[in-house]
């Protein structure tokens, strides 16, 4: 069996082809330029595999995943102007064949599904939440093997949080909400708070404590609302020393209210190596679609 | 068909017997005293209906709903000392017969399920969240007809929120977290903030604006994490003038980030009249159990 995966991010598209064991047999990375160029590159890559039976796309958003919508399969009104109103799935189908089954979900849903596939045999109940902290803050969640989401996909970054006492003068950078979780925690807040990029911020800078205070509140929300077995953090901000601080803050803030087990295991980085969660998730979602 | 319902609350137990149309054919209310007295009263009531095929119990908590647990069916370590470690379902089975199928869930899950039963034919996708604001703050949620909850039931009151600028000196009354949502919004905060009971607080008191600010953040969390079709508020605090304030605050705080439709419909009181949501939910859950 040949399955396809696109992890469509704001800076790059990761394309992969895999087999029935979800092993990657070919891979290509294309920069995120404009739909004609980048999706064109994806199509050229996958055309080498005419035997591909299904694929799945995990995309940056906002995207329309409502199958009853006229804009199903679109990237909708994103600030990335070249990508706004882009008929992503339509373009793929025109390039690769109208009969190719293509699953479409959010980038974070792809990632959380990959983690689910990788962890489900190890956990009695593999209900997971996967936060990514990068350009923005987003999350996907799984319960009983199904995505959490009602009339649309979660937008877990856009919730308000208790402010850290040493951060009261920072107004936050979310264009909608100012100091929502995303506005206080996403990667670009390094530049806004300190005037430099996250890569250039030392591990002992107090900003990490401030940001961990907010990430720990995200874990409180995930724990209190969804009761997952694991809360996983991916994205460029979620470095190991930061995760240690998130665990410490969660321990203090949540005060043992619910039993969540060993915090080293509960609050963790992705289990799939090499940033491969979304690719693995896509392979599994593509195959699952074939069986439905 | 004869179905039974117990809505077990901190001040009273509402027992009801219903038919296959979920119509109440008998009902009794007993004060919450101690397990022997109150559960004894429930058993005596239901013994009048030996033809009862199944029942469902929606209980105050914390409760153990993990069927693999040795304490499944228990009210666990509640501050109500007489009820701590009470084998609720075991007592009912000993009184009513070991073979009687009894479904066991949280009070708020019973309520949200009743709302789901009542609304599912009216809504394209009846994914719902039901907050109750009373002695505490709790919530239940439904997605695709199933309860939200991973390794346990939600505890949506125990999340942190952004503080209202006029409420910075109030420390909150949650014994675990101080100023979590429950610690800032539950009914007993009236006494803690104003020295009087909620019934005695006039509708134009500024405290309602402060509390609406927190309830609106609960709606933001529910919206961003679960994407429901409706967010329903029950409990003694959720009076109509308060709901109006919650809508106003949500409108300002969320700033139109996601389309949620008419706020009068989106943020609302229960649709089932006469505080009957949990009873209706129990009837439906009892019947559903019979079919599984």
Tab-separated table of N, CA, C and O in Angstrom, chain A residues 1-116:
chain	number	residue	atom	x	y	z
A	1	UNK	N	0.838	-1.204	0.000
A	1	UNK	CA	0.000	0.000	0.000
A	1	UNK	C	0.876	1.259	0.000
A	1	UNK	O	1.901	1.309	0.685
A	2	UNK	N	0.463	2.246	-0.778
A	2	UNK	CA	1.192	3.515	-0.830
A	2	UNK	C	0.264	4.626	-0.325
A	2	UNK	O	-0.858	4.797	-0.830
A	3	UNK	N	0.739	5.347	0.702
A	3	UNK	CA	-0.045	6.417	1.310
A	3	UNK	C	0.744	7.725	1.231
A	3	UNK	O	1.977	7.707	1.272
A	4	UNK	N	0.022	8.840	1.121
A	4	UNK	CA	0.686	10.132	1.016
A	4	UNK	C	0.400	11.025	2.205
A	4	UNK	O	-0.645	10.909	2.842
A	5	UNK	N	1.340	11.924	2.491
A	5	UNK	CA	1.198	12.871	3.602
A	5	UNK	C	1.716	14.243	3.199
A	5	UNK	O	2.798	14.359	2.615
A	6	UNK	N	0.946	15.272	3.481
A	6	UNK	CA	1.475	16.638	3.419
A	6	UNK	C	1.266	17.278	4.787
A	6	UNK	O	0.142	17.341	5.285
A	7	UNK	N	2.362	17.723	5.386
A	7	UNK	CA	2.282	18.565	6.585
A	7	UNK	C	2.550	19.980	6.089
A	7	UNK	O	3.692	20.325	5.743
A	8	UNK	N	1.493	20.762	6.003
A	8	UNK	CA	1.582	22.089	5.403
A	8	UNK	C	1.740	23.131	6.494
A	8	UNK	O	0.797	23.413	7.232
A	9	UNK	N	2.928	23.685	6.601
A	9	UNK	CA	3.197	24.682	7.631
A	9	UNK	C	3.428	26.057	7.021
A	9	UNK	O	3.531	26.208	5.799
A	10	UNK	N	3.548	27.034	7.865
A	10	UNK	CA	3.722	28.401	7.406
A	10	UNK	C	5.067	28.676	6.761
A	10	UNK	O	5.201	29.627	5.987
A	11	UNK	N	6.079	27.862	7.049
A	11	UNK	CA	7.383	28.079	6.420
A	11	UNK	C	7.763	26.974	5.446
A	11	UNK	O	8.507	27.215	4.509
A	12	UNK	N	7.258	25.752	5.686
A	12	UNK	CA	7.584	24.669	4.754
A	12	UNK	C	6.468	23.637	4.681
A	12	UNK	O	5.650	23.521	5.600
A	13	UNK	N	6.439	22.945	3.545
A	13	UNK	CA	5.534	21.807	3.342
A	13	UNK	C	6.382	20.542	3.360
A	13	UNK	O	7.334	20.417	2.569
A	14	UNK	N	6.033	19.614	4.238
A	14	UNK	CA	6.737	18.337	4.294
A	14	UNK	C	5.858	17.291	3.605
A	14	UNK	O	4.776	16.972	4.090
A	15	UNK	N	6.333	16.795	2.461
A	15	UNK	CA	5.613	15.757	1.724
A	15	UNK	C	6.285	14.420	1.981
A	15	UNK	O	7.518	14.336	2.035
A	16	UNK	N	5.474	13.378	2.129
A	16	UNK	CA	6.060	12.049	2.341
A	16	UNK	C	5.158	10.989	1.742
A	16	UNK	O	3.940	11.167	1.640
A	17	UNK	N	5.795	9.903	1.352
A	17	UNK	CA	5.082	8.736	0.854
A	17	UNK	C	5.462	7.578	1.778
A	17	UNK	O	6.636	7.433	2.142
A	18	UNK	N	4.458	6.798	2.173
A	18	UNK	CA	4.721	5.708	3.111
A	18	UNK	C	4.030	4.431	2.689
A	18	UNK	O	3.179	4.432	1.785
A	19	UNK	N	4.418	3.348	3.370
A	19	UNK	CA	3.810	2.051	3.073
A	19	UNK	C	2.797	1.671	4.157
A	19	UNK	O	2.502	2.471	5.041
A	20	UNK	N	2.305	0.443	4.086
A	20	UNK	CA	1.250	0.017	5.008
A	20	UNK	C	1.749	-0.078	6.453
A	20	UNK	O	0.951	-0.133	7.381
A	21	UNK	N	3.047	-0.104	6.627
A	21	UNK	CA	3.605	-0.051	7.993
A	21	UNK	C	3.905	1.388	8.426
A	21	UNK	O	4.562	1.596	9.448
A	22	UNK	N	3.440	2.326	7.652
A	22	UNK	CA	3.653	3.757	7.918
A	22	UNK	C	5.137	4.115	7.911
A	22	UNK	O	5.558	5.076	8.577
A	23	UNK	N	5.930	3.351	7.175
A	23	UNK	CA	7.344	3.701	7.012
A	23	UNK	C	7.474	4.680	5.851
A	23	UNK	O	6.877	4.485	4.785
A	24	UNK	N	8.281	5.726	6.062
A	24	UNK	CA	8.504	6.720	5.017
A	24	UNK	C	9.402	6.110	3.941
A	24	UNK	O	10.514	5.663	4.233
A	25	UNK	N	8.916	6.089	2.700
A	25	UNK	CA	9.759	5.553	1.627
A	25	UNK	C	10.262	6.655	0.695
A	25	UNK	O	11.196	6.457	-0.065
A	26	UNK	N	9.668	7.836	0.791
A	26	UNK	CA	10.212	8.980	0.051
A	26	UNK	C	9.706	10.248	0.740
A	26	UNK	O	8.642	10.242	1.358
A	27	UNK	N	10.472	11.309	0.615
A	27	UNK	CA	10.150	12.529	1.357
A	27	UNK	C	10.710	13.733	0.607
A	27	UNK	O	11.759	13.633	-0.037
A	28	UNK	N	10.017	14.850	0.678
A	28	UNK	CA	10.528	16.085	0.082
A	28	UNK	C	9.996	17.256	0.882
A	28	UNK	O	8.892	17.200	1.431
A	29	UNK	N	10.807	18.306	0.957
A	29	UNK	CA	10.406	19.503	1.697
A	29	UNK	C	10.438	20.693	0.752
A	29	UNK	O	11.426	20.896	0.033
A	30	UNK	N	9.355	21.447	0.717
A	30	UNK	CA	9.259	22.615	-0.161
A	30	UNK	C	8.945	23.855	0.668
A	30	UNK	O	8.111	23.796	1.583
A	31	UNK	N	9.588	24.961	0.364
A	31	UNK	CA	9.263	26.189	1.110
A	31	UNK	C	7.844	26.663	0.811
A	31	UNK	O	7.320	26.437	-0.297
A	32	UNK	N	7.235	27.292	1.791
A	32	UNK	CA	5.881	27.829	1.641
A	32	UNK	C	5.983	29.170	0.906
A	32	UNK	O	6.357	30.177	1.516
A	33	UNK	N	5.685	29.171	-0.394
A	33	UNK	CA	5.827	30.397	-1.194
A	33	UNK	C	4.436	30.916	-1.556
A	33	UNK	O	3.922	31.837	-0.941
A	34	UNK	N	3.818	30.294	-2.545
A	34	UNK	CA	2.438	30.623	-2.887
A	34	UNK	C	1.779	29.334	-3.346
A	34	UNK	O	2.468	28.348	-3.620
A	35	UNK	N	0.450	29.284	-3.420
A	35	UNK	CA	-0.209	28.005	-3.718
A	35	UNK	C	0.252	27.389	-5.043
A	35	UNK	O	0.545	26.193	-5.098
A	36	UNK	N	0.360	28.186	-6.098
A	36	UNK	CA	0.731	27.612	-7.398
A	36	UNK	C	2.098	26.952	-7.304
A	36	UNK	O	2.290	25.810	-7.753
A	37	UNK	N	3.061	27.640	-6.705
A	37	UNK	CA	4.421	27.110	-6.617
A	37	UNK	C	4.493	25.916	-5.663
A	37	UNK	O	4.959	24.827	-6.039
A	38	UNK	N	4.033	26.115	-4.451
A	38	UNK	CA	4.262	25.102	-3.416
A	38	UNK	C	3.375	23.885	-3.632
A	38	UNK	O	3.854	22.741	-3.574
A	39	UNK	N	2.099	24.108	-3.885
A	39	UNK	CA	1.227	22.952	-4.135
A	39	UNK	C	1.632	22.298	-5.458
A	39	UNK	O	1.585	21.072	-5.601
A	40	UNK	N	2.082	23.110	-6.413
A	40	UNK	CA	2.628	22.553	-7.665
A	40	UNK	C	3.799	21.614	-7.391
A	40	UNK	O	3.879	20.517	-7.969
A	41	UNK	N	4.702	22.017	-6.504
A	41	UNK	CA	5.819	21.148	-6.120
A	41	UNK	C	5.336	19.853	-5.476
A	41	UNK	O	5.876	18.772	-5.750
A	42	UNK	N	4.323	19.966	-4.622
A	42	UNK	CA	3.770	18.759	-3.975
A	42	UNK	C	3.206	17.813	-5.027
A	42	UNK	O	3.439	16.596	-4.984
A	43	UNK	N	2.447	18.367	-5.960
A	43	UNK	CA	1.810	17.532	-6.986
A	43	UNK	C	2.883	16.803	-7.808
A	43	UNK	O	2.781	15.592	-8.054
A	44	UNK	N	3.922	17.547	-8.198
A	44	UNK	CA	5.000	16.920	-8.985
A	44	UNK	C	5.642	15.769	-8.194
A	44	UNK	O	5.949	14.711	-8.762
A	45	UNK	N	5.815	15.974	-6.898
A	45	UNK	CA	6.403	14.923	-6.050
A	45	UNK	C	5.511	13.682	-6.029
A	45	UNK	O	5.962	12.557	-6.264
A	46	UNK	N	4.223	13.881	-5.778
A	46	UNK	CA	3.336	12.721	-5.617
A	46	UNK	C	3.025	12.041	-6.956
A	46	UNK	O	2.640	10.874	-6.976
A	47	UNK	N	3.200	12.774	-8.052
A	47	UNK	CA	2.947	12.156	-9.375
A	47	UNK	C	3.894	10.993	-9.644
A	47	UNK	O	3.603	10.140	-10.488
A	48	UNK	N	5.012	10.977	-8.936
A	48	UNK	CA	5.929	9.830	-9.083
A	48	UNK	C	5.312	8.546	-8.528
A	48	UNK	O	5.859	7.467	-8.723
A	49	UNK	N	4.203	8.687	-7.806
A	49	UNK	CA	3.586	7.517	-7.157
A	49	UNK	C	2.133	7.362	-7.608
A	49	UNK	O	1.206	7.568	-6.834
A	50	UNK	N	1.935	6.989	-8.885
A	50	UNK	CA	0.550	6.874	-9.371
A	50	UNK	C	-0.225	5.769	-8.652
A	50	UNK	O	-1.456	5.758	-8.696
A	51	UNK	N	0.493	4.859	-8.004
A	51	UNK	CA	-0.179	3.776	-7.266
A	51	UNK	C	-0.654	4.226	-5.881
A	51	UNK	O	-1.261	3.434	-5.141
A	52	UNK	N	-0.397	5.484	-5.514
A	52	UNK	CA	-0.826	5.988	-4.190
A	52	UNK	C	-2.346	5.840	-4.050
A	52	UNK	O	-3.107	6.286	-4.917
A	53	UNK	N	-2.778	5.227	-2.931
A	53	UNK	CA	-4.209	4.915	-2.798
A	53	UNK	C	-4.992	5.986	-2.047
A	53	UNK	O	-6.200	6.093	-2.202
A	54	UNK	N	-4.296	6.733	-1.200
A	54	UNK	CA	-4.976	7.782	-0.439
A	54	UNK	C	-3.917	8.695	0.158
A	54	UNK	O	-2.757	8.299	0.313
A	55	UNK	N	-4.326	9.913	0.488
A	55	UNK	CA	-3.401	10.784	1.191
A	55	UNK	C	-4.138	11.607	2.233
A	55	UNK	O	-5.383	11.673	2.237
A	56	UNK	N	-3.368	12.208	3.107
A	56	UNK	CA	-3.941	13.087	4.121
A	56	UNK	C	-3.108	14.359	4.193
A	56	UNK	O	-1.884	14.325	4.032
A	57	UNK	N	-3.791	15.467	4.392
A	57	UNK	CA	-3.158	16.778	4.457
A	57	UNK	C	-3.451	17.377	5.826
A	57	UNK	O	-4.613	17.499	6.224
A	58	UNK	N	-2.397	17.723	6.561
A	58	UNK	CA	-2.525	18.404	7.858
A	58	UNK	C	-1.986	19.817	7.646
A	58	UNK	O	-0.797	20.005	7.435
A	59	UNK	N	-2.870	20.792	7.688
A	59	UNK	CA	-2.517	22.127	7.186
A	59	UNK	C	-2.589	23.213	8.251
A	59	UNK	O	-3.429	23.172	9.156
A	60	UNK	N	-1.719	24.214	8.072
A	60	UNK	CA	-1.909	25.458	8.827
A	60	UNK	C	-3.267	26.033	8.452
A	60	UNK	O	-3.869	25.643	7.449
A	61	UNK	N	-3.762	26.952	9.265
A	61	UNK	CA	-5.117	27.423	9.042
A	61	UNK	C	-5.211	28.928	9.064
A	61	UNK	O	-4.191	29.604	8.982
A	62	UNK	N	-6.443	29.377	9.198
A	62	UNK	CA	-7.656	28.586	9.369
A	62	UNK	C	-8.048	27.834	8.093
A	62	UNK	O	-7.848	28.328	6.987
A	63	UNK	N	-8.595	26.644	8.292
A	63	UNK	CA	-9.035	25.831	7.162
A	63	UNK	C	-10.496	25.466	7.361
A	63	UNK	O	-11.015	25.502	8.475
A	64	UNK	N	-11.147	25.119	6.262
A	64	UNK	CA	-12.551	24.702	6.315
A	64	UNK	C	-12.614	23.179	6.207
A	64	UNK	O	-12.281	22.611	5.165
A	65	UNK	N	-13.023	22.527	7.310
A	65	UNK	CA	-13.096	21.060	7.314
A	65	UNK	C	-14.543	20.577	7.388
A	65	UNK	O	-14.793	19.404	7.651
A	66	UNK	N	-15.477	21.492	7.146
A	66	UNK	CA	-16.896	21.131	7.171
A	66	UNK	C	-17.291	20.627	5.779
A	66	UNK	O	-17.375	21.390	4.822
A	67	UNK	N	-17.558	19.327	5.688
A	67	UNK	CA	-17.811	18.733	4.365
A	67	UNK	C	-19.066	19.267	3.690
A	67	UNK	O	-19.258	19.096	2.487
A	68	UNK	N	-19.932	19.896	4.479
A	68	UNK	CA	-21.140	20.465	3.889
A	68	UNK	C	-20.914	21.891	3.401
A	68	UNK	O	-21.825	22.499	2.826
A	69	UNK	N	-19.733	22.413	3.622
A	69	UNK	CA	-19.455	23.802	3.249
A	69	UNK	C	-18.992	23.887	1.797
A	69	UNK	O	-18.326	22.987	1.276
A	70	UNK	N	-19.340	24.997	1.153
A	70	UNK	CA	-18.881	25.230	-0.218
A	70	UNK	C	-17.369	25.393	-0.264
A	70	UNK	O	-16.744	25.165	-1.302
A	71	UNK	N	-16.785	25.776	0.845
A	71	UNK	CA	-15.328	26.001	0.899
A	71	UNK	C	-14.601	24.864	1.611
A	71	UNK	O	-13.499	25.055	2.123
A	72	UNK	N	-15.213	23.680	1.652
A	72	UNK	CA	-14.509	22.535	2.221
A	72	UNK	C	-13.191	22.336	1.477
A	72	UNK	O	-13.146	22.364	0.255
A	73	UNK	N	-12.127	22.128	2.235
A	73	UNK	CA	-10.830	21.877	1.616
A	73	UNK	C	-10.009	23.125	1.380
A	73	UNK	O	-8.894	23.048	0.871
A	74	UNK	N	-10.553	24.284	1.760
A	74	UNK	CA	-9.861	25.559	1.569
A	74	UNK	C	-9.044	25.948	2.795
A	74	UNK	O	-9.433	25.664	3.936
A	75	UNK	N	-7.927	26.636	2.539
A	75	UNK	CA	-7.369	27.540	3.538
A	75	UNK	C	-8.192	28.818	3.388
A	75	UNK	O	-8.342	29.327	2.279
A	76	UNK	N	-8.756	29.310	4.474
A	76	UNK	CA	-9.711	30.423	4.352
A	76	UNK	C	-9.012	31.777	4.542
A	76	UNK	O	-8.030	32.050	3.863
A	77	UNK	N	-9.489	32.588	5.463
A	77	UNK	CA	-8.993	33.974	5.519
A	77	UNK	C	-7.760	34.124	6.403
A	77	UNK	O	-7.806	34.700	7.472
A	78	UNK	N	-6.642	33.594	5.935
A	78	UNK	CA	-5.391	33.689	6.681
A	78	UNK	C	-4.715	35.037	6.414
A	78	UNK	O	-4.862	35.598	5.327
A	79	UNK	N	-3.970	35.534	7.407
A	79	UNK	CA	-3.165	36.747	7.166
A	79	UNK	C	-2.079	36.537	6.096
A	79	UNK	O	-1.589	37.517	5.528
A	80	UNK	N	-1.699	35.283	5.818
A	80	UNK	CA	-0.765	35.018	4.712
A	80	UNK	C	-1.531	35.246	3.417
A	80	UNK	O	-2.180	34.348	2.897
A	81	UNK	N	-1.420	36.424	2.878
A	81	UNK	CA	-2.359	36.892	1.867
A	81	UNK	C	-2.369	36.021	0.615
A	81	UNK	O	-3.425	35.763	0.034
A	82	UNK	N	-1.214	35.488	0.235
A	82	UNK	CA	-1.171	34.644	-0.971
A	82	UNK	C	-1.949	33.343	-0.784
A	82	UNK	O	-2.303	32.680	-1.755
A	83	UNK	N	-2.141	32.966	0.465
A	83	UNK	CA	-2.795	31.686	0.756
A	83	UNK	C	-4.256	31.855	1.151
A	83	UNK	O	-4.967	30.861	1.333
A	84	UNK	N	-4.691	33.086	1.258
A	84	UNK	CA	-6.052	33.323	1.679
A	84	UNK	C	-7.010	32.848	0.586
A	84	UNK	O	-6.811	33.140	-0.591
A	85	UNK	N	-8.026	32.082	1.027
A	85	UNK	CA	-9.030	31.603	0.084
A	85	UNK	C	-8.439	30.647	-0.951
A	85	UNK	O	-8.834	30.643	-2.120
A	86	UNK	N	-7.524	29.799	-0.518
A	86	UNK	CA	-6.846	28.843	-1.410
A	86	UNK	C	-7.553	27.489	-1.376
A	86	UNK	O	-7.711	26.887	-0.316
A	87	UNK	N	-7.953	27.016	-2.537
A	87	UNK	CA	-8.659	25.722	-2.646
A	87	UNK	C	-7.638	24.580	-2.647
A	87	UNK	O	-7.394	23.928	-3.670
A	88	UNK	N	-7.070	24.335	-1.487
A	88	UNK	CA	-5.946	23.402	-1.309
A	88	UNK	C	-6.302	22.003	-1.835
A	88	UNK	O	-5.628	21.451	-2.722
A	89	UNK	N	-7.362	21.430	-1.326
A	89	UNK	CA	-7.711	20.060	-1.712
A	89	UNK	C	-8.151	20.014	-3.182
A	89	UNK	O	-7.821	19.073	-3.922
A	90	UNK	N	-8.864	21.041	-3.623
A	90	UNK	CA	-9.263	21.113	-5.031
A	90	UNK	C	-8.053	21.110	-5.962
A	90	UNK	O	-8.038	20.407	-6.987
A	91	UNK	N	-7.036	21.896	-5.621
A	91	UNK	CA	-5.822	21.932	-6.444
A	91	UNK	C	-5.132	20.572	-6.468
A	91	UNK	O	-4.671	20.110	-7.519
A	92	UNK	N	-5.060	19.922	-5.307
A	92	UNK	CA	-4.438	18.593	-5.264
A	92	UNK	C	-5.212	17.601	-6.123
A	92	UNK	O	-4.631	16.803	-6.868
A	93	UNK	N	-6.536	17.666	-6.034
A	93	UNK	CA	-7.349	16.709	-6.808
A	93	UNK	C	-7.225	16.983	-8.310
A	93	UNK	O	-7.191	16.047	-9.109
A	94	UNK	N	-7.163	18.259	-8.675
A	94	UNK	CA	-6.983	18.562	-10.104
A	94	UNK	C	-5.625	18.060	-10.592
A	94	UNK	O	-5.489	17.605	-11.715
A	95	UNK	N	-4.614	18.102	-9.717
A	95	UNK	CA	-3.282	17.648	-10.118
A	95	UNK	C	-3.097	16.149	-10.040
A	95	UNK	O	-2.359	15.568	-10.843
A	96	UNK	N	-3.766	15.517	-9.099
A	96	UNK	CA	-3.463	14.101	-8.813
A	96	UNK	C	-4.622	13.162	-9.141
A	96	UNK	O	-4.469	11.945	-9.031
A	97	UNK	N	-5.740	13.719	-9.543
A	97	UNK	CA	-6.871	12.864	-9.900
A	97	UNK	C	-8.048	13.077	-8.968
A	97	UNK	O	-7.887	13.058	-7.753
A	98	UNK	N	-9.203	13.283	-9.562
A	98	UNK	CA	-10.392	13.574	-8.763
A	98	UNK	C	-10.794	12.399	-7.880
A	98	UNK	O	-11.493	12.578	-6.882
A	99	UNK	N	-10.359	11.200	-8.228
A	99	UNK	CA	-10.796	10.037	-7.448
A	99	UNK	C	-9.874	9.702	-6.289
A	99	UNK	O	-10.170	8.792	-5.518
A	100	UNK	N	-8.756	10.403	-6.195
A	100	UNK	CA	-7.843	10.131	-5.075
A	100	UNK	C	-8.498	10.567	-3.766
A	100	UNK	O	-8.839	11.739	-3.597
A	101	UNK	N	-8.681	9.643	-2.818
A	101	UNK	CA	-9.235	10.059	-1.518
A	101	UNK	C	-8.209	10.906	-0.752
A	101	UNK	O	-7.061	10.483	-0.594
A	102	UNK	N	-8.616	12.091	-0.346
A	102	UNK	CA	-7.712	12.973	0.405
A	102	UNK	C	-8.398	13.404	1.702
A	102	UNK	O	-9.473	14.013	1.672
A	103	UNK	N	-7.783	13.061	2.822
A	103	UNK	CA	-8.282	13.505	4.121
A	103	UNK	C	-7.697	14.879	4.408
A	103	UNK	O	-6.561	15.168	4.035
A	104	UNK	N	-8.479	15.726	5.080
A	104	UNK	CA	-8.031	17.103	5.314
A	104	UNK	C	-8.279	17.471	6.763
A	104	UNK	O	-9.398	17.327	7.268
A	105	UNK	N	-7.232	17.881	7.432
A	105	UNK	CA	-7.395	18.281	8.833
A	105	UNK	C	-6.371	19.359	9.187
A	105	UNK	O	-5.597	19.796	8.336
A	106	UNK	N	-6.392	19.783	10.432
A	106	UNK	CA	-5.453	20.828	10.852
A	106	UNK	C	-4.072	20.224	11.119
A	106	UNK	O	-3.942	19.034	11.394
A	107	UNK	N	-3.053	21.078	11.067
A	107	UNK	CA	-1.686	20.623	11.353
A	107	UNK	C	-1.599	19.931	12.717
A	107	UNK	O	-1.006	18.847	12.843
A	108	UNK	N	-2.218	20.541	13.740
A	108	UNK	CA	-2.141	19.962	15.083
A	108	UNK	C	-2.942	18.671	15.201
A	108	UNK	O	-2.571	17.772	15.957
A	109	UNK	N	-4.018	18.554	14.451
A	109	UNK	CA	-4.737	17.274	14.451
A	109	UNK	C	-3.882	16.172	13.828
A	109	UNK	O	-3.887	15.031	14.294
A	110	UNK	N	-3.167	16.507	12.759
A	110	UNK	CA	-2.249	15.524	12.185
A	110	UNK	C	-1.225	15.065	13.209
A	110	UNK	O	-0.959	13.867	13.370
A	111	UNK	N	-0.678	16.029	13.940
A	111	UNK	CA	0.345	15.694	14.941
A	111	UNK	C	-0.226	14.854	16.072
A	111	UNK	O	0.384	13.858	16.492
A	112	UNK	N	-1.389	15.254	16.590
A	112	UNK	CA	-1.925	14.493	17.720
A	112	UNK	C	-2.330	13.093	17.269
A	112	UNK	O	-2.200	12.125	18.031
A	113	UNK	N	-2.748	12.961	16.025
A	113	UNK	CA	-3.117	11.622	15.564
A	113	UNK	C	-1.887	10.722	15.438
A	113	UNK	O	-1.939	9.529	15.755
A	114	UNK	N	-0.770	11.297	14.989
A	114	UNK	CA	0.473	10.529	14.930
A	114	UNK	C	0.904	10.063	16.308
A	114	UNK	O	1.335	8.923	16.508
A	115	UNK	N	0.783	10.948	17.289
A	115	UNK	CA	1.115	10.567	18.662
A	115	UNK	C	0.180	9.466	19.157
A	115	UNK	O	0.607	8.534	19.848
A	116	UNK	N	-1.090	9.574	18.789
A	116	UNK	CA	-2.065	8.546	19.176
A	116	UNK	C	-1.675	7.177	18.589
A	116	UNK	O	-1.656	6.167	19.287
